[in-house]
Coordinates of C-alpha atoms in Angstrom, one line a residue:
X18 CA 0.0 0.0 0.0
X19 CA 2.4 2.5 0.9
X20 CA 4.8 1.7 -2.3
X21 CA 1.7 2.4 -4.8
X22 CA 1.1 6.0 -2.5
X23 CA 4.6 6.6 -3.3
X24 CA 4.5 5.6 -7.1
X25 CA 1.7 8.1 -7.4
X26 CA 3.6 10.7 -5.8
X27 CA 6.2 10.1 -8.1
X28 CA 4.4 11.0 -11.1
X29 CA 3.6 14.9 -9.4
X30 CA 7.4 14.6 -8.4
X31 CA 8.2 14.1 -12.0
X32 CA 6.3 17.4 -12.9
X33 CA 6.8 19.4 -9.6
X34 CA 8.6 22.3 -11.4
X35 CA 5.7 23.1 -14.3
X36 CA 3.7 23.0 -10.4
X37 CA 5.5 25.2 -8.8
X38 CA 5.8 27.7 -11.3
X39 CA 2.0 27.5 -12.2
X40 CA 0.1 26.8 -9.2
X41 CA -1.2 29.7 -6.9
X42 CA -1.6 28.2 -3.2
X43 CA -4.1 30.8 -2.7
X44 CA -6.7 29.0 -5.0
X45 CA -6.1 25.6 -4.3
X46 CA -6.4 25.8 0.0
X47 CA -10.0 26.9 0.2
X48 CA -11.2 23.4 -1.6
X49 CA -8.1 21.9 0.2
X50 CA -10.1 23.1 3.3
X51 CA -13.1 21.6 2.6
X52 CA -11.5 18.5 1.4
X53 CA -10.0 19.0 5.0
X54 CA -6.5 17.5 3.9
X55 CA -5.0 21.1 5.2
X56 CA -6.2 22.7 8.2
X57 CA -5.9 26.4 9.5
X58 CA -2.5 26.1 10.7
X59 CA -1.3 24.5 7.1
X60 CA -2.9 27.2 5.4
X61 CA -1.6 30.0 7.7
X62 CA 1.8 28.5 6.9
X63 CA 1.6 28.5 3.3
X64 CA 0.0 31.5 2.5
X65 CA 1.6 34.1 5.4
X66 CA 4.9 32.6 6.5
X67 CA 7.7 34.9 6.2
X68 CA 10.4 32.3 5.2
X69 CA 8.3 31.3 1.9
X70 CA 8.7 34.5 -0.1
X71 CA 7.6 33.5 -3.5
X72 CA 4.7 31.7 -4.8
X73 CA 7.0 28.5 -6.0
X74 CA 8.2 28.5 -2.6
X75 CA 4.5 28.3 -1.2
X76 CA 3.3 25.4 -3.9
X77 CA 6.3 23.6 -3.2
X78 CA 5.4 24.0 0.9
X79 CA 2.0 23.1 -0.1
X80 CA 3.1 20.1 -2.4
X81 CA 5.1 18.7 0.4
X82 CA 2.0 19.0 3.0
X83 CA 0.0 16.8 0.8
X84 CA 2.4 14.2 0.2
X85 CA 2.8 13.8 4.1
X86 CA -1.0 13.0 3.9
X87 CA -0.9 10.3 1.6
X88 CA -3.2 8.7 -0.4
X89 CA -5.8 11.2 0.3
X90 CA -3.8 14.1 -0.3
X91 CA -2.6 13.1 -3.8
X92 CA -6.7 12.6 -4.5
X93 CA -7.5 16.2 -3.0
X94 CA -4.8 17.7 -4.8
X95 CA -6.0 15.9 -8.0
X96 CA -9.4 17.1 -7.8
X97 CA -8.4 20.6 -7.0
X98 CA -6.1 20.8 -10.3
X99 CA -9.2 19.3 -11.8
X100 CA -11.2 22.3 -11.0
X101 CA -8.9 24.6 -11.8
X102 CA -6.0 23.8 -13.5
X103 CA -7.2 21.3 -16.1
X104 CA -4.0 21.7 -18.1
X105 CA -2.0 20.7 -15.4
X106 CA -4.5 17.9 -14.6
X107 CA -3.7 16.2 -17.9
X108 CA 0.0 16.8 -17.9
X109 CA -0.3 14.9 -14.6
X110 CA -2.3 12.3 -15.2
X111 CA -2.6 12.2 -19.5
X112 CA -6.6 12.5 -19.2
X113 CA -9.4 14.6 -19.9
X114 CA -10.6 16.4 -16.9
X115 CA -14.2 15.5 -16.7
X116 CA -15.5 18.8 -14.8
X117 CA -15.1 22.0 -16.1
X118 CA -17.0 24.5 -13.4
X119 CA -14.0 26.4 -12.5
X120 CA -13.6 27.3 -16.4
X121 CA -16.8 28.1 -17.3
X122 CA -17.0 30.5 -14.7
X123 CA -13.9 32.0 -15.0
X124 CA -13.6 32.0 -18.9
X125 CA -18.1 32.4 -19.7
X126 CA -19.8 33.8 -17.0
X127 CA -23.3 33.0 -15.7
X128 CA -24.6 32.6 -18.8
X129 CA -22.0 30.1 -20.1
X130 CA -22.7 28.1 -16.6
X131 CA -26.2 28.5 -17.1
X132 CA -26.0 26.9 -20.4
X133 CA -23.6 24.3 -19.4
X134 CA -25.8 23.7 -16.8
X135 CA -28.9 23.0 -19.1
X136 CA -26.7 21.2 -21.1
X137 CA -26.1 18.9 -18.1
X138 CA -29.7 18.8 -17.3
X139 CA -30.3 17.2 -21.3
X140 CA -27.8 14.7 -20.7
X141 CA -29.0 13.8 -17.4
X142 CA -32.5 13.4 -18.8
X143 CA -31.2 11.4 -21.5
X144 CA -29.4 9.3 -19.3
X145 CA -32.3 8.9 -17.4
X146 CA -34.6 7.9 -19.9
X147 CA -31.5 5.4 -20.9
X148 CA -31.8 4.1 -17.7
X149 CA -34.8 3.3 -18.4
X150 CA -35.1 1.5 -21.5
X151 CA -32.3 -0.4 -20.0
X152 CA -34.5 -1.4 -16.8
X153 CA -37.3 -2.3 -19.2
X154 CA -34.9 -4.2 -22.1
X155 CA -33.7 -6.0 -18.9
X156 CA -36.9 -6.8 -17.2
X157 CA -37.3 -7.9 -20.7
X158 CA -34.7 -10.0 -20.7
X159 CA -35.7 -11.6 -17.2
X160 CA -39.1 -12.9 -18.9
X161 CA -37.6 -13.9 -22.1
X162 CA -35.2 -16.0 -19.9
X163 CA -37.8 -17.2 -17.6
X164 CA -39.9 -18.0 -21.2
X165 CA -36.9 -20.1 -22.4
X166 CA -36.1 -21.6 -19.0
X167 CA -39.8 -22.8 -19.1
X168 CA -39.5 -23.9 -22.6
X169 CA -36.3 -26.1 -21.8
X170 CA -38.1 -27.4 -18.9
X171 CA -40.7 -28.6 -21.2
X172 CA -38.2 -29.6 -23.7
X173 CA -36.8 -32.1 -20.6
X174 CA -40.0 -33.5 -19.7
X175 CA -41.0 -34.1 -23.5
X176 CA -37.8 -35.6 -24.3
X177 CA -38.2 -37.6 -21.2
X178 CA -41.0 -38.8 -22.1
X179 CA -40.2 -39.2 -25.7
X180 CA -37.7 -41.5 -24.4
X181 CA -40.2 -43.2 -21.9
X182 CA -42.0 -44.3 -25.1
X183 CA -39.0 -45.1 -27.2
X184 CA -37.9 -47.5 -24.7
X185 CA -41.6 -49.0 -24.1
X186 CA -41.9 -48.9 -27.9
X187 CA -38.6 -51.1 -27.5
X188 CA -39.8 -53.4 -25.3
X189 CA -43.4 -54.1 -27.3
X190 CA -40.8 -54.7 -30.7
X191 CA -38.9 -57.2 -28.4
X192 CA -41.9 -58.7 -27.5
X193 CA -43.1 -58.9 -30.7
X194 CA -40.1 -60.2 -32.2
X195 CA -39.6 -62.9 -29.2
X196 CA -43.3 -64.1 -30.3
X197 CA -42.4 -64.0 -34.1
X198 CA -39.7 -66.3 -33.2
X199 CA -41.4 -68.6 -31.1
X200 CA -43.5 -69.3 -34.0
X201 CA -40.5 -69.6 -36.6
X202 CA -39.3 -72.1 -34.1
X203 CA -42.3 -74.4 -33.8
X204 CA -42.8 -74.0 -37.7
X205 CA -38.9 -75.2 -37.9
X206 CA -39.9 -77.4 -35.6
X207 CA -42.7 -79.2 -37.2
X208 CA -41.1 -79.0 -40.9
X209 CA -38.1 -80.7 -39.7
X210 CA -40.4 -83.5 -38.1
X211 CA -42.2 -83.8 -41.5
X212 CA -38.7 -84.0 -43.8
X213 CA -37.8 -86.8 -40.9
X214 CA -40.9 -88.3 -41.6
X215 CA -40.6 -88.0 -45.3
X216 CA -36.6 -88.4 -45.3
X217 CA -38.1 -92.3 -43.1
X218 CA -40.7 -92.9 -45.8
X219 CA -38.1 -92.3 -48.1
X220 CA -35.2 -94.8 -47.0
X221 CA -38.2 -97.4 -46.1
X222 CA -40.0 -97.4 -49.8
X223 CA -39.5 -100.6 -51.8
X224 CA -36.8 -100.8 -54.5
X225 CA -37.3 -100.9 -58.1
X226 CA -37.9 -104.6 -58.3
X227 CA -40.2 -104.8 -56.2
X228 CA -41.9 -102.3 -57.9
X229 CA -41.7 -104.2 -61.2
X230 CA -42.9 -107.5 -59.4
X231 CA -45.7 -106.0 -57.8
X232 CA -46.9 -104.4 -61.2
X233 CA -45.9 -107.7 -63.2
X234 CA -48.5 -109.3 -60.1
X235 CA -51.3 -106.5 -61.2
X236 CA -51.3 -107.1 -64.5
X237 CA -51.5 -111.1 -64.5
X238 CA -54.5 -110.5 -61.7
X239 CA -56.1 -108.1 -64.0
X240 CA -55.8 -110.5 -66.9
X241 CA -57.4 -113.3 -64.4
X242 CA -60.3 -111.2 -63.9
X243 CA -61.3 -110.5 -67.4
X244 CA -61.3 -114.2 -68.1
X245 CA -63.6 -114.6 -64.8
X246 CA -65.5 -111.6 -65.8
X247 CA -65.8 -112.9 -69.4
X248 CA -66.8 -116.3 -68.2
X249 CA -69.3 -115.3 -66.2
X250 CA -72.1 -113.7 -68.4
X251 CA -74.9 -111.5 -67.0
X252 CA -78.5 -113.5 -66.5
X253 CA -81.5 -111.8 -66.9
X254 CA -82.8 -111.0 -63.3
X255 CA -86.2 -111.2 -62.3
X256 CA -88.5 -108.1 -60.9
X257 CA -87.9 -109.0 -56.8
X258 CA -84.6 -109.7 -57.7
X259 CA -83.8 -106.3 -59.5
X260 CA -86.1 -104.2 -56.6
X261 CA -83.9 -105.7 -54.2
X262 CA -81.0 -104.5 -56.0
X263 CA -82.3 -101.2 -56.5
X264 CA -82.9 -100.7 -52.7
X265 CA -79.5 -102.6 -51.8
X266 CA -77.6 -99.7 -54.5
X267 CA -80.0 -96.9 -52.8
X268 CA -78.4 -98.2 -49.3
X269 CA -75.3 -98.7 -51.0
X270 CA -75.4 -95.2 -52.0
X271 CA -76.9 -93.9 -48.7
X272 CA -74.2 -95.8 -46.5
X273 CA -71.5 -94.1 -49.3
X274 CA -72.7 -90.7 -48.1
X275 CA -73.1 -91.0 -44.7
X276 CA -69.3 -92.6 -45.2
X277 CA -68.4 -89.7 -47.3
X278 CA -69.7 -87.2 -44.4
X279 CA -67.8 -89.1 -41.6
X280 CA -65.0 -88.9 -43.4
X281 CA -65.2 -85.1 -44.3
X282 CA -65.9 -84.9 -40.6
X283 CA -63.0 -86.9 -39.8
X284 CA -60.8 -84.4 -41.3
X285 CA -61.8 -81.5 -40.4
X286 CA -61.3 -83.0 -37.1
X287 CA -58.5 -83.7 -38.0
X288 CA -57.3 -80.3 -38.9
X289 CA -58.9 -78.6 -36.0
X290 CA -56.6 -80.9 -33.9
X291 CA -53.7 -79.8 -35.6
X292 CA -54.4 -76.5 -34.9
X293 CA -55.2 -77.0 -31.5
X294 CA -51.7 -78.8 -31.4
X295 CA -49.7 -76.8 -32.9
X296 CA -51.3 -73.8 -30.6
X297 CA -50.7 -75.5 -27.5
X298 CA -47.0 -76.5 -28.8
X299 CA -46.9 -72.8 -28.7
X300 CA -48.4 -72.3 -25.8
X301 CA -45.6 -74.8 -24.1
X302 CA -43.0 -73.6 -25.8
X303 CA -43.4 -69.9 -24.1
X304 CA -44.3 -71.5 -21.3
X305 CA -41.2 -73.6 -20.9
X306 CA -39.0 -70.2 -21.7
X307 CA -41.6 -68.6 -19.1
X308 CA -40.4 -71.3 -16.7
X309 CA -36.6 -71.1 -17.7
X310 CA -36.6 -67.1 -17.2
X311 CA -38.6 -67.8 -13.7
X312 CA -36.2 -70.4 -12.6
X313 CA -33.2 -68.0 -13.5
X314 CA -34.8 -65.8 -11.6
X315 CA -35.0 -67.7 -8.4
X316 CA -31.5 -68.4 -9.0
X317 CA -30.4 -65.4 -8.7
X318 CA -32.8 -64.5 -6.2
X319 CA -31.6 -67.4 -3.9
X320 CA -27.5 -66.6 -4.4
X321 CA -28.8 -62.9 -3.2
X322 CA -30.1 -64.5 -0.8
X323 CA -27.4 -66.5 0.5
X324 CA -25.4 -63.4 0.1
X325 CA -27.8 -61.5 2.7
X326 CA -27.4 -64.4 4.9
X327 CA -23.5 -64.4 4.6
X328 CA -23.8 -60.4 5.2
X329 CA -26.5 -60.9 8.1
X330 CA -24.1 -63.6 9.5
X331 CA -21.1 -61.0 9.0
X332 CA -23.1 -58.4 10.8
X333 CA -24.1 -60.4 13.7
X334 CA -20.0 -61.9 14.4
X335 CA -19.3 -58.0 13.7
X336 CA -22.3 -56.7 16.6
X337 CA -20.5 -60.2 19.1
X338 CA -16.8 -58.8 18.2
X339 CA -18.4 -55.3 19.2
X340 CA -20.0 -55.8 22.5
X341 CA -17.0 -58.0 23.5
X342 CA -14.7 -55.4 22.8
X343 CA -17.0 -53.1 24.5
X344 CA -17.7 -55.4 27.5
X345 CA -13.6 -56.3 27.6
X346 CA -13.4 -51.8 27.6
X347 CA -16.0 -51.6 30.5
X348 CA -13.7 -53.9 32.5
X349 CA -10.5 -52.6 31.6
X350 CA -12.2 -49.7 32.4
X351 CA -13.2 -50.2 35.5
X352 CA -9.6 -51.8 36.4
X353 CA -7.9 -48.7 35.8
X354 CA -10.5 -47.0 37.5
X355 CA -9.1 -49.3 40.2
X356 CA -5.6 -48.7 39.5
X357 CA -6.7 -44.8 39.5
X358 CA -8.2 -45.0 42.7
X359 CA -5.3 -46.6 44.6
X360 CA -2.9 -44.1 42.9
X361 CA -4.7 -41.0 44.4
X362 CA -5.0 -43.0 48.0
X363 CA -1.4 -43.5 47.6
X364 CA -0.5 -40.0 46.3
X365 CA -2.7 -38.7 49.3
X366 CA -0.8 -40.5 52.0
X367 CA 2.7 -39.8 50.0
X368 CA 1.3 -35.9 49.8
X369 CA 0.2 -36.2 53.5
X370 CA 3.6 -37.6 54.8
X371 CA 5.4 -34.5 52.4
X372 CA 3.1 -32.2 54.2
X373 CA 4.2 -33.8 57.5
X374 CA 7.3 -34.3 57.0
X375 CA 7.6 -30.4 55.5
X376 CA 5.5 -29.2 58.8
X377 CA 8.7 -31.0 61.1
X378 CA 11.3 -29.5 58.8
X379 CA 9.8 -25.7 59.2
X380 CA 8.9 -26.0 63.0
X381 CA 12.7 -27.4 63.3
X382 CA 13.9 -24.2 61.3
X383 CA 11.6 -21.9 63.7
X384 CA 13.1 -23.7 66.8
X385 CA 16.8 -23.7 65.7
X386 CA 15.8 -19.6 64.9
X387 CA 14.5 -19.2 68.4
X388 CA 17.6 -20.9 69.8
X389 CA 19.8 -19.2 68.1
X390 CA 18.4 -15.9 69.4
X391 CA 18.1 -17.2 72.9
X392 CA 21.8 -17.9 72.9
X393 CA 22.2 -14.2 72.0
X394 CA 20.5 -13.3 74.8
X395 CA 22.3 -15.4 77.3
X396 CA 25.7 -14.4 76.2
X397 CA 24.3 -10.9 76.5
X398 CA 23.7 -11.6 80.5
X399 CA 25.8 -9.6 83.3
X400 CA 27.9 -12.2 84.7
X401 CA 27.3 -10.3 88.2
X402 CA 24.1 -11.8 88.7
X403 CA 23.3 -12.7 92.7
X404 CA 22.1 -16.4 94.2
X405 CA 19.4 -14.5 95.6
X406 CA 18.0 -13.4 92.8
X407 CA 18.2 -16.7 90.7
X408 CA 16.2 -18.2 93.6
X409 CA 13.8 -15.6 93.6
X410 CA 13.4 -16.1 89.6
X411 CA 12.3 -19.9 90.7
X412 CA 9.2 -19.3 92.7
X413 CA 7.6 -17.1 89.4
X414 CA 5.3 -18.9 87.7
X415 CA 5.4 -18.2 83.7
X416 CA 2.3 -19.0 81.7
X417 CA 2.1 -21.0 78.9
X418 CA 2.3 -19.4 75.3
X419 CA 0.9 -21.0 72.2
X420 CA 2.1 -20.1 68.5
X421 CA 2.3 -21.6 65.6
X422 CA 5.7 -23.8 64.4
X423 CA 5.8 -21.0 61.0
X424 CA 5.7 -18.0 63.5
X425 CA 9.2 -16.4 64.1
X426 CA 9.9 -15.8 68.1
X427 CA 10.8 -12.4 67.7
X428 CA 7.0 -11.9 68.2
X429 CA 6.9 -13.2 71.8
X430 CA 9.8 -11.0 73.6
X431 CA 8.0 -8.1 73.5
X432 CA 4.5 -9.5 75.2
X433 CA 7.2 -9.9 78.0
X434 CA 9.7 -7.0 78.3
X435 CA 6.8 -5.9 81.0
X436 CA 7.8 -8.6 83.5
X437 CA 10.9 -7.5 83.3
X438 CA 12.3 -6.2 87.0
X439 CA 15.4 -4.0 88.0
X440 CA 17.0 -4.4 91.4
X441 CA 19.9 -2.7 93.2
X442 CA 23.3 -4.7 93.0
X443 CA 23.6 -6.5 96.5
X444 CA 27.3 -7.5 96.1
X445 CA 30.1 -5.8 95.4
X446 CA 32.1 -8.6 93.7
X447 CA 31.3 -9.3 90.1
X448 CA 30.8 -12.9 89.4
X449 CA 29.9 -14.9 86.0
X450 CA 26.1 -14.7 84.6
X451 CA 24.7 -18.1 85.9
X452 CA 21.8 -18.9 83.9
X453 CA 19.5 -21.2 86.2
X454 CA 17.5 -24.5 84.2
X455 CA 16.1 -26.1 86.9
X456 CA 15.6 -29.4 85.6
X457 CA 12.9 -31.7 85.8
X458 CA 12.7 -35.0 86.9
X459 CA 10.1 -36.2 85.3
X460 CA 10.8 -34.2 82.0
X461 CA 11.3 -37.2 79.9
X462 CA 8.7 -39.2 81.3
X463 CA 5.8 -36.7 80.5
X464 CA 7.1 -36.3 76.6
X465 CA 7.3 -39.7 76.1
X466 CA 3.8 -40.2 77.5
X467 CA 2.9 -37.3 75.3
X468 CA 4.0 -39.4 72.1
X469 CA 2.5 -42.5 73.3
X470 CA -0.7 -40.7 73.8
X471 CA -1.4 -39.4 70.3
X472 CA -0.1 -41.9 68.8
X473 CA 3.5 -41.2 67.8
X474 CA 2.5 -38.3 65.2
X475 CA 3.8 -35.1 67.4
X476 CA 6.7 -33.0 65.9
X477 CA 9.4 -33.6 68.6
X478 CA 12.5 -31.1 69.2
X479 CA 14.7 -32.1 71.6
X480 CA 15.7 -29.1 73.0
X481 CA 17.9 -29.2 76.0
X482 CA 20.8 -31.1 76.7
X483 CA 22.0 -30.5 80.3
X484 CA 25.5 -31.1 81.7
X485 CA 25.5 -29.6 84.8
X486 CA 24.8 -26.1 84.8
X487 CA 25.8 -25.5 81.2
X488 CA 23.3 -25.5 78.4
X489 CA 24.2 -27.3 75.2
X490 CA 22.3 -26.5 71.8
X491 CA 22.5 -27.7 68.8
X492 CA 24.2 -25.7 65.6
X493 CA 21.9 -23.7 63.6
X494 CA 21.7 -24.1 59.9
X495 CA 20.8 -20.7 59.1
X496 CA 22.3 -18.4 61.8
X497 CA 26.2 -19.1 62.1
X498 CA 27.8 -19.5 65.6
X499 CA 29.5 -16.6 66.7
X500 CA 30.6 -15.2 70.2
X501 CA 29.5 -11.9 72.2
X502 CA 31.6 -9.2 73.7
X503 CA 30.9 -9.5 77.4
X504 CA 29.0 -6.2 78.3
X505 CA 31.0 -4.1 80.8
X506 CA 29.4 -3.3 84.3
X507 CA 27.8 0.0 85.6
X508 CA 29.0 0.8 89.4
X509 CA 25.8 -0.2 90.4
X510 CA 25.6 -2.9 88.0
X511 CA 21.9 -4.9 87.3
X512 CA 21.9 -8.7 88.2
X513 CA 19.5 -10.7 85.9
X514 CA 18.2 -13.6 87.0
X515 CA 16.9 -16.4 83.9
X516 CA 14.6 -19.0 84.3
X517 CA 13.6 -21.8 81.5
X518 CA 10.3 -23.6 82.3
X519 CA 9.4 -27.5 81.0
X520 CA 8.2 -28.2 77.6
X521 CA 5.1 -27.9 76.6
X522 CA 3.3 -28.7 73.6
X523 CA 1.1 -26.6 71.2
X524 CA -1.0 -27.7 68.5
X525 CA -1.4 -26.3 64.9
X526 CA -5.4 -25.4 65.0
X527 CA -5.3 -22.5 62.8
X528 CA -2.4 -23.1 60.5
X529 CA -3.8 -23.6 56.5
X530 CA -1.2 -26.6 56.4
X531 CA -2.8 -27.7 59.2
X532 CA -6.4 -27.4 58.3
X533 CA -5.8 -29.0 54.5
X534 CA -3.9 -31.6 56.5
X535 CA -7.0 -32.4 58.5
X536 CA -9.7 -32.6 55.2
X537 CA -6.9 -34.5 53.8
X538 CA -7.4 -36.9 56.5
X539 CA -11.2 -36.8 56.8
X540 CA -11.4 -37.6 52.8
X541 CA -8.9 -41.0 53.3
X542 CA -11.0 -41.4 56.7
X543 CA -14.3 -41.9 55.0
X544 CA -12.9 -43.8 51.8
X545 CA -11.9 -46.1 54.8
X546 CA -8.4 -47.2 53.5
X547 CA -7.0 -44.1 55.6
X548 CA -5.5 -43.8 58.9
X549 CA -6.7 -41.4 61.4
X550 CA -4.2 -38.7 61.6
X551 CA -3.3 -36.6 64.7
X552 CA -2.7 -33.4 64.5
X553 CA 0.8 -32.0 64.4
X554 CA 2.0 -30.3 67.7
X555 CA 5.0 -28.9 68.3
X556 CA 7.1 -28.8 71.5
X557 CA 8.3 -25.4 72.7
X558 CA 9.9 -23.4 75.4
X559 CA 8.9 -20.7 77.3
X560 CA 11.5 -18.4 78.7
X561 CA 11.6 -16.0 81.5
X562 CA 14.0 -13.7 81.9
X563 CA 13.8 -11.6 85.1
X564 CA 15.9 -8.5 85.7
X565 CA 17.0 -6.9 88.5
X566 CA 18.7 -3.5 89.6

């Protein structure tokens, strides 16, 4: 996009000089205004700034303006030489400006713009009435192709049906021509019986001596008879005799006709049977073919058939393999549901002894970081401190404190600075800063009946390891060791008198490791695989330090 901006530009580049020394600025900002491609301060700058003395200085200003607008400044500042300088327009461009208003009103007047205006008005009416005949040439058009769409669905049915009747046409010239056949073939058929018939009655006629003895035997019988005949001579009958012949000849004559009918009978008979045979030959004969095409038929019929029942068969092993397959994924299934089930009890008891095993890990860090500070504090003791004091520091009775195994110690000095006593130095002599444990018998006893009693799942810290009247801690991971100065002594120097009580243990109630500990618990509780988890508690120490002046 921006290279064909700049290949436009080029082409005013390429003619910026005929610009510059034809343009006037002051003609082209007003529609450059309106175009509002320049605004007041462009225009200010091109027609009134003192460093653009001449008027090719101003067009080249203004020619630069527009090309920082773009594509929409190049259009402006075409339409503009359009308007007004149409020469320039076509040395640009190499068209015909298409509007002329600028001209006619510089170069004609009103009357030329009132002409040109009318001149417009034609045109447009023309164009209008164009418009027009176009709409109603192509609402024309519409219903001549609507016509010739219904015409060539008419054609398509008509041919369609013209082929309907060429194929049943076909079919009836098929027909005709099977029956024609049949017919040829029983004719054939009956004219090759008669040839064998006559082809028989030709090898079984006698030979031409027999032929000649049989007529040799006719001619001496004939000879015979005329010597019989002429032998015997006619008598003369009497009247009864020749009435009797008369009636025998009329019955001769009577039983000749009624033989004559039977036989003419006989024959048609006989023809009327032929034509009843050679119909129902006919008849046969399609009917035979009838059967032949409806035994194909059933042929066919029963290998489709067969091949349904090898498909049916196919579907049914197909629908067995199926629901096996989906029975055997049901209980594969439900194994790994199984297998899923165990995983999560195990990773909940693996994630409960992490939890666990994380809660001991911080409540060791907090105790090593409250040790550490508390060894601070005792090597920050006067070493001055009186016997009387210590014992005094035995009889007070500190109460138990509670916190959390995550919460630093540095909380719990100041909720005790109160307590904290000055007394007046009794001796003289400066002696070392013993730092009374009274230890407890039965210290021992009580934590390991505190383990036994909640079932071994308390966070034990052994804290203290006496010998004698030394304390003994362990190192701390996280603070290095390091010695303090001893503090020097006032005359009238402070004895401080410090005191560490028993053990005693505090549970985690309101930690959030504590509490998703405990629905952690209550979720393997009722799955009933889980065991019943204690809560965490952590040993700690309460110190009392006790000052004295």
């Amino acid at each position: 996009m921006y290279s064909d901006v700049e290949a436009l530009w080029e082409k005013v580049q390429c003619k910026r000089y005929e610009l510059c020394r034809t343009i006037s600025p002051a003609k082209l900002t007003p529609y450059l205004r309106q175009c509002k491609v320049l605004d007041e301060q462009d225009e200010d700058e091109i027609l009134n700034s003192m460093l653009l003395v001449s008027k090719a200085n101003r067009t080249s200003r203004l020619l630069d303006i527009l090309h920082n607008k773009g594509e929409r400044g190049y259009v402006a500042f075409l339409e503009s030489l359009e308007f007004y300088y149409p020469e320039m327009y076509k040395l640009v461009t190499g068209k015909e400006p298409t509007r002329r208003f600028s001209t006619i009103v510089v170069e004609e007047g009103q009357e030329g713009l009132t002409q040109f205006l009318m001149e417009e008005v034609m045109k447009l009416q023309q164009q209008s009435k164009l418009r027009e005949e176009r709409n109603s040439y192509s609402d024309e058009l519409l219903r001549v192709k609507d016509e010739n769409y219904k015409l060539a669905m008419r054609y398509a049915t008509l041919s369609e049906e013209k082929n309907m009747a060429v194929m049943r046409s076909r079919d009836l010239q098929l027909v005709v021509l099977m029956n024609v056949l049949n017919k040829v073939e029983e004719e054939c058929k009956m004219e090759r019986r008669q040839s064998l018939k006559l082809k028989n009655d030709i090898e079984n006629r006698p030979k031409r001596e027999q032929i000649f003895e049989l007529e040799r035997e006719n001619e001496m019988l004939k000879i015979k008879l005329q010597e019989l005949q002429s032998i015997i001579q006619p008598m003369p009958l009497p009247a009864s005799d020749k009435a009797i012949l008369d009636i025998l000849e009329h019955d001769r004559q009577e039983a000749l006709e009624d033989r004559q009918d039977l036989v003419n009978r006989l024959y048609n008979l006989h023809e009327e049977y032929l034509e009843e045979k050679e119909d129902l030959e006919l008849k046969s004969s399609t009917l035979q073919k009838d059967c032949e095409m409806y035994r194909n038929r059933m042929d066919t019929i029963t290998v489709q058939l067969d091949e349904v029942e090898k498909e049916r068969d196919q579907a049914f092993r197909a629908r067995d393999e199926a629901q096996h397959h989906f029975s055997q994924s049901l209980i594969d299934k439900d194994k790994y549901r199984k297998q899923i089930r165990e995983l999560e009890e195990r990773s909940d008891e693996l994630q409960i002894e992490i939890v666990r095993k994380e809660a001991r890990l911080v409540t060791l860090e907090s105790r090593l970081r409250r040790l550490a500070k508390d060894i601070v504090l005792d090597q920050s003791l006067p070493r001055d401190m009186p016997p009387t004091i210590i014992s005094q520091a035995g009889d007070y009775k500190p109460s138990q404190s509670e916190w959390s195994s995550d919460e630093s110690h540095e909380g719990k000095f100041p909720s005790e600075e109160p307590r904290l006593k000055r007394r007046p130095n009794l001796k003289a002599n400066r002696v070392k800063s013993p730092v009374c444990f009274p230890r407890e018998v039965n210290y021992e006893a009580s934590q390991s009946a505190a383990l036994s009693a909640n079932g071994g799942d308390f966070l034990d810290i052994q804290m203290r390891n006496y010998n004698s009247n030394s304390v003994s801690l362990p190192a701390s991971p996280s603070y290095p060791p390091f010695s303090a100065a001893s503090l020097s002594c006032s005359p009238s120097p402070s004895p401080l008198t410090f005191s560490m009580d028993h053990c005693v243990t505090v549970t985690r109630a309101s930690s959030p490791r504590y509490l998703s500990l405990q629905r952690k618990h209550r979720s393997i509780a009722e799955k009933g695989e889980g065991k019943r988890l204690q809560p965490p508690q952590v040993v700690t120490q309460d110190y009392q330090l006790i000052y004295a002046v």
